[in-house]
Amino acid sequence: MQRWTSKLVIGLTLLVCLTYSAPPKGKLYPVDEASQDASFLEFRKKIVEAIRNRDKDYILSILDPDIKNSFGGDGGIEEFKSLWKLDKPESELWNELLVVLTLGGAFGEYLGETSFEAPYVSARWPDEYDAYEYMAIVGETVSVRLEPSLTATVIDTLSYDIVKRVYVLCSVMGEIKADGHTWMLIITPDGKAGFVSQKYLRSATDYRAYFRKTDGKWFMACFIAGD
């Protein structure tokens, strides 16, 4: 993280307040429809258990042969293995997939077939919000702080609100890491600019998974980020 003085951070934050308009007020509440299908609910439990046990063999066994891994690649299991490097203990798949699965989801369609999409943020993202400009608060009474620090003044608290993401200041300041958190600058529905810990923010373009049932068995058909 680049080092910035408190006065500079506050000054730039106030400038953002004058530059950016407040987003339309809206909320995105958690949804989890998994219990509507007992077979999927059990399937998801097994995936979570495999993640916690770092059971790469199980994960590979539930991949659709044509799993989509990106918007530019050919897809498939070998590409998935190459992308996520499951032979390495530090593979980022474990954390990414666990977060996706613990944030609920909803049933819908994927390639014309009934599927389950996780997390709920992408599955239920409202069309009127540009997914690149806005993010969802994934928690209750989440603190918005004047500076990127756990000791900074709390200027607002949000619960499942949709907020505007500020790119310009964050790109100027670099990656904002402090107090064991990565911080992002956002504009609240009331037009306040402040910092929120990244773990309480989710974009509809972040990683999401699609699962579909083939011949009575569930498979992960897509695990992708972007748009």
JSON list of N, CA and C in Angstrom, two decimals, residues 4-42:
[
{"chain": "A", "resi": 4, "resn": "TRP", "atom": "N", "xyz": [-0.29, 7.32, 2.67]},
{"chain": "A", "resi": 4, "resn": "TRP", "atom": "CA", "xyz": [-0.94, 8.60, 2.47]},
{"chain": "A", "resi": 4, "resn": "TRP", "atom": "C", "xyz": [-1.25, 9.19, 3.84]},
{"chain": "A", "resi": 5, "resn": "THR", "atom": "N", "xyz": [-1.11, 10.50, 3.99]},
{"chain": "A", "resi": 5, "resn": "THR", "atom": "CA", "xyz": [-1.42, 11.15, 5.25]},
{"chain": "A", "resi": 5, "resn": "THR", "atom": "C", "xyz": [-2.92, 11.18, 5.45]},
{"chain": "A", "resi": 6, "resn": "SER", "atom": "N", "xyz": [-3.32, 11.26, 6.71]},
{"chain": "A", "resi": 6, "resn": "SER", "atom": "CA", "xyz": [-4.75, 11.29, 7.03]},
{"chain": "A", "resi": 6, "resn": "SER", "atom": "C", "xyz": [-5.43, 12.48, 6.37]},
{"chain": "A", "resi": 7, "resn": "LYS", "atom": "N", "xyz": [-4.79, 13.65, 6.39]},
{"chain": "A", "resi": 7, "resn": "LYS", "atom": "CA", "xyz": [-5.41, 14.83, 5.81]},
{"chain": "A", "resi": 7, "resn": "LYS", "atom": "C", "xyz": [-5.60, 14.68, 4.31]},
{"chain": "A", "resi": 8, "resn": "LEU", "atom": "N", "xyz": [-4.63, 14.03, 3.64]},
{"chain": "A", "resi": 8, "resn": "LEU", "atom": "CA", "xyz": [-4.75, 13.85, 2.19]},
{"chain": "A", "resi": 8, "resn": "LEU", "atom": "C", "xyz": [-5.89, 12.90, 1.86]},
{"chain": "A", "resi": 9, "resn": "VAL", "atom": "N", "xyz": [-6.00, 11.79, 2.60]},
{"chain": "A", "resi": 9, "resn": "VAL", "atom": "CA", "xyz": [-7.07, 10.83, 2.36]},
{"chain": "A", "resi": 9, "resn": "VAL", "atom": "C", "xyz": [-8.42, 11.49, 2.57]},
{"chain": "A", "resi": 10, "resn": "ILE", "atom": "N", "xyz": [-8.57, 12.24, 3.66]},
{"chain": "A", "resi": 10, "resn": "ILE", "atom": "CA", "xyz": [-9.85, 12.90, 3.93]},
{"chain": "A", "resi": 10, "resn": "ILE", "atom": "C", "xyz": [-10.16, 13.93, 2.86]},
{"chain": "A", "resi": 11, "resn": "GLY", "atom": "N", "xyz": [-9.12, 14.69, 2.45]},
{"chain": "A", "resi": 11, "resn": "GLY", "atom": "CA", "xyz": [-9.34, 15.70, 1.42]},
{"chain": "A", "resi": 11, "resn": "GLY", "atom": "C", "xyz": [-9.78, 15.09, 0.10]},
{"chain": "A", "resi": 12, "resn": "LEU", "atom": "N", "xyz": [-9.14, 13.99, -0.30]},
{"chain": "A", "resi": 12, "resn": "LEU", "atom": "CA", "xyz": [-9.52, 13.33, -1.55]},
{"chain": "A", "resi": 12, "resn": "LEU", "atom": "C", "xyz": [-10.91, 12.72, -1.44]},
{"chain": "A", "resi": 13, "resn": "THR", "atom": "N", "xyz": [-11.24, 12.22, -0.26]},
{"chain": "A", "resi": 13, "resn": "THR", "atom": "CA", "xyz": [-12.56, 11.64, -0.06]},
{"chain": "A", "resi": 13, "resn": "THR", "atom": "C", "xyz": [-13.65, 12.70, -0.18]},
{"chain": "A", "resi": 14, "resn": "LEU", "atom": "N", "xyz": [-13.40, 13.86, 0.40]},
{"chain": "A", "resi": 14, "resn": "LEU", "atom": "CA", "xyz": [-14.36, 14.96, 0.28]},
{"chain": "A", "resi": 14, "resn": "LEU", "atom": "C", "xyz": [-14.50, 15.41, -1.17]},
{"chain": "A", "resi": 15, "resn": "LEU", "atom": "N", "xyz": [-13.40, 15.38, -1.92]},
{"chain": "A", "resi": 15, "resn": "LEU", "atom": "CA", "xyz": [-13.45, 15.74, -3.33]},
{"chain": "A", "resi": 15, "resn": "LEU", "atom": "C", "xyz": [-14.34, 14.79, -4.10]},
{"chain": "A", "resi": 16, "resn": "VAL", "atom": "N", "xyz": [-14.26, 13.51, -3.75]},
{"chain": "A", "resi": 16, "resn": "VAL", "atom": "CA", "xyz": [-15.11, 12.51, -4.40]},
{"chain": "A", "resi": 16, "resn": "VAL", "atom": "C", "xyz": [-16.58, 12.82, -4.14]},
{"chain": "A", "resi": 17, "resn": "CYS", "atom": "N", "xyz": [-16.91, 13.26, -2.93]},
{"chain": "A", "resi": 17, "resn": "CYS", "atom": "CA", "xyz": [-18.29, 13.61, -2.60]},
{"chain": "A", "resi": 17, "resn": "CYS", "atom": "C", "xyz": [-18.83, 14.68, -3.54]},
{"chain": "A", "resi": 18, "resn": "LEU", "atom": "N", "xyz": [-17.95, 15.63, -3.90]},
{"chain": "A", "resi": 18, "resn": "LEU", "atom": "CA", "xyz": [-18.36, 16.72, -4.76]},
{"chain": "A", "resi": 18, "resn": "LEU", "atom": "C", "xyz": [-18.40, 16.30, -6.23]},
{"chain": "A", "resi": 19, "resn": "THR", "atom": "N", "xyz": [-17.65, 15.25, -6.57]},
{"chain": "A", "resi": 19, "resn": "THR", "atom": "CA", "xyz": [-17.53, 14.83, -7.97]},
{"chain": "A", "resi": 19, "resn": "THR", "atom": "C", "xyz": [-18.57, 13.79, -8.38]},
{"chain": "A", "resi": 20, "resn": "TYR", "atom": "N", "xyz": [-18.87, 12.88, -7.46]},
{"chain": "A", "resi": 20, "resn": "TYR", "atom": "CA", "xyz": [-19.77, 11.77, -7.77]},
{"chain": "A", "resi": 20, "resn": "TYR", "atom": "C", "xyz": [-21.16, 12.01, -7.20]},
{"chain": "A", "resi": 21, "resn": "SER", "atom": "N", "xyz": [-22.17, 11.70, -7.99]},
{"chain": "A", "resi": 21, "resn": "SER", "atom": "CA", "xyz": [-23.54, 11.79, -7.49]},
{"chain": "A", "resi": 21, "resn": "SER", "atom": "C", "xyz": [-23.89, 10.54, -6.71]},
{"chain": "A", "resi": 22, "resn": "ALA", "atom": "N", "xyz": [-24.86, 10.68, -5.83]},
{"chain": "A", "resi": 22, "resn": "ALA", "atom": "CA", "xyz": [-25.31, 9.53, -5.04]},
{"chain": "A", "resi": 22, "resn": "ALA", "atom": "C", "xyz": [-26.00, 8.51, -5.94]},
{"chain": "A", "resi": 23, "resn": "PRO", "atom": "N", "xyz": [-25.82, 7.23, -5.68]},
{"chain": "A", "resi": 23, "resn": "PRO", "atom": "CA", "xyz": [-26.51, 6.22, -6.49]},
{"chain": "A", "resi": 23, "resn": "PRO", "atom": "C", "xyz": [-27.99, 6.17, -6.15]},
{"chain": "A", "resi": 24, "resn": "PRO", "atom": "N", "xyz": [-28.82, 5.68, -7.06]},
{"chain": "A", "resi": 24, "resn": "PRO", "atom": "CA", "xyz": [-30.23, 5.49, -6.73]},
{"chain": "A", "resi": 24, "resn": "PRO", "atom": "C", "xyz": [-30.34, 4.55, -5.53]},
{"chain": "A", "resi": 25, "resn": "LYS", "atom": "N", "xyz": [-31.26, 4.84, -4.63]},
{"chain": "A", "resi": 25, "resn": "LYS", "atom": "CA", "xyz": [-31.38, 4.01, -3.44]},
{"chain": "A", "resi": 25, "resn": "LYS", "atom": "C", "xyz": [-31.98, 2.65, -3.79]},
{"chain": "A", "resi": 26, "resn": "GLY", "atom": "N", "xyz": [-31.31, 1.61, -3.33]},
{"chain": "A", "resi": 26, "resn": "GLY", "atom": "CA", "xyz": [-31.78, 0.26, -3.58]},
{"chain": "A", "resi": 26, "resn": "GLY", "atom": "C", "xyz": [-31.08, -0.73, -2.66]},
{"chain": "A", "resi": 27, "resn": "LYS", "atom": "N", "xyz": [-31.70, -1.84, -2.43]},
{"chain": "A", "resi": 27, "resn": "LYS", "atom": "CA", "xyz": [-31.12, -2.87, -1.58]},
{"chain": "A", "resi": 27, "resn": "LYS", "atom": "C", "xyz": [-31.17, -4.22, -2.30]},
{"chain": "A", "resi": 28, "resn": "LEU", "atom": "N", "xyz": [-30.26, -5.09, -1.93]},
{"chain": "A", "resi": 28, "resn": "LEU", "atom": "CA", "xyz": [-30.24, -6.45, -2.48]},
{"chain": "A", "resi": 28, "resn": "LEU", "atom": "C", "xyz": [-30.10, -7.40, -1.30]},
{"chain": "A", "resi": 29, "resn": "TYR", "atom": "N", "xyz": [-31.23, -7.94, -0.89]},
{"chain": "A", "resi": 29, "resn": "TYR", "atom": "CA", "xyz": [-31.24, -8.80, 0.28]},
{"chain": "A", "resi": 29, "resn": "TYR", "atom": "C", "xyz": [-30.82, -10.23, -0.07]},
{"chain": "A", "resi": 30, "resn": "PRO", "atom": "N", "xyz": [-30.23, -10.94, 0.89]},
{"chain": "A", "resi": 30, "resn": "PRO", "atom": "CA", "xyz": [-29.78, -12.32, 0.63]},
{"chain": "A", "resi": 30, "resn": "PRO", "atom": "C", "xyz": [-30.92, -13.24, 0.22]},
{"chain": "A", "resi": 31, "resn": "VAL", "atom": "N", "xyz": [-30.61, -14.13, -0.70]},
{"chain": "A", "resi": 31, "resn": "VAL", "atom": "CA", "xyz": [-31.55, -15.15, -1.17]},
{"chain": "A", "resi": 31, "resn": "VAL", "atom": "C", "xyz": [-30.80, -16.47, -1.22]},
{"chain": "A", "resi": 32, "resn": "ASP", "atom": "N", "xyz": [-31.45, -17.53, -0.75]},
{"chain": "A", "resi": 32, "resn": "ASP", "atom": "CA", "xyz": [-30.87, -18.87, -0.89]},
{"chain": "A", "resi": 32, "resn": "ASP", "atom": "C", "xyz": [-31.99, -19.87, -1.12]},
{"chain": "A", "resi": 33, "resn": "GLU", "atom": "N", "xyz": [-32.11, -20.31, -2.36]},
{"chain": "A", "resi": 33, "resn": "GLU", "atom": "CA", "xyz": [-33.19, -21.23, -2.74]},
{"chain": "A", "resi": 33, "resn": "GLU", "atom": "C", "xyz": [-32.74, -22.69, -2.74]},
{"chain": "A", "resi": 34, "resn": "ALA", "atom": "N", "xyz": [-31.55, -22.97, -2.24]},
{"chain": "A", "resi": 34, "resn": "ALA", "atom": "CA", "xyz": [-31.00, -24.33, -2.32]},
{"chain": "A", "resi": 34, "resn": "ALA", "atom": "C", "xyz": [-31.92, -25.37, -1.68]},
{"chain": "A", "resi": 35, "resn": "SER", "atom": "N", "xyz": [-32.61, -24.99, -0.62]},
{"chain": "A", "resi": 35, "resn": "SER", "atom": "CA", "xyz": [-33.45, -25.96, 0.09]},
{"chain": "A", "resi": 35, "resn": "SER", "atom": "C", "xyz": [-34.67, -26.38, -0.73]},
{"chain": "A", "resi": 36, "resn": "GLN", "atom": "N", "xyz": [-34.93, -25.70, -1.86]},
{"chain": "A", "resi": 36, "resn": "GLN", "atom": "CA", "xyz": [-36.05, -26.10, -2.71]},
{"chain": "A", "resi": 36, "resn": "GLN", "atom": "C", "xyz": [-35.78, -27.41, -3.44]},
{"chain": "A", "resi": 37, "resn": "ASP", "atom": "N", "xyz": [-34.53, -27.84, -3.47]},
{"chain": "A", "resi": 37, "resn": "ASP", "atom": "CA", "xyz": [-34.16, -29.10, -4.10]},
{"chain": "A", "resi": 37, "resn": "ASP", "atom": "C", "xyz": [-33.21, -29.84, -3.17]},
{"chain": "A", "resi": 38, "resn": "ALA", "atom": "N", "xyz": [-33.70, -30.89, -2.53]},
{"chain": "A", "resi": 38, "resn": "ALA", "atom": "CA", "xyz": [-32.90, -31.61, -1.53]},
{"chain": "A", "resi": 38, "resn": "ALA", "atom": "C", "xyz": [-31.62, -32.18, -2.12]},
{"chain": "A", "resi": 39, "resn": "SER", "atom": "N", "xyz": [-31.68, -32.60, -3.38]},
{"chain": "A", "resi": 39, "resn": "SER", "atom": "CA", "xyz": [-30.49, -33.19, -4.00]},
{"chain": "A", "resi": 39, "resn": "SER", "atom": "C", "xyz": [-29.40, -32.14, -4.19]},
{"chain": "A", "resi": 40, "resn": "PHE", "atom": "N", "xyz": [-29.82, -30.93, -4.55]},
{"chain": "A", "resi": 40, "resn": "PHE", "atom": "CA", "xyz": [-28.81, -29.88, -4.70]},
{"chain": "A", "resi": 40, "resn": "PHE", "atom": "C", "xyz": [-28.27, -29.44, -3.35]},
{"chain": "A", "resi": 41, "resn": "LEU", "atom": "N", "xyz": [-29.13, -29.35, -2.37]},
{"chain": "A", "resi": 41, "resn": "LEU", "atom": "CA", "xyz": [-28.69, -28.93, -1.04]},
{"chain": "A", "resi": 41, "resn": "LEU", "atom": "C", "xyz": [-27.62, -29.88, -0.51]},
{"chain": "A", "resi": 42, "resn": "GLU", "atom": "N", "xyz": [-27.83, -31.18, -0.71]},
{"chain": "A", "resi": 42, "resn": "GLU", "atom": "CA", "xyz": [-26.84, -32.16, -0.26]},
{"chain": "A", "resi": 42, "resn": "GLU", "atom": "C", "xyz": [-25.56, -32.05, -1.09]}
]
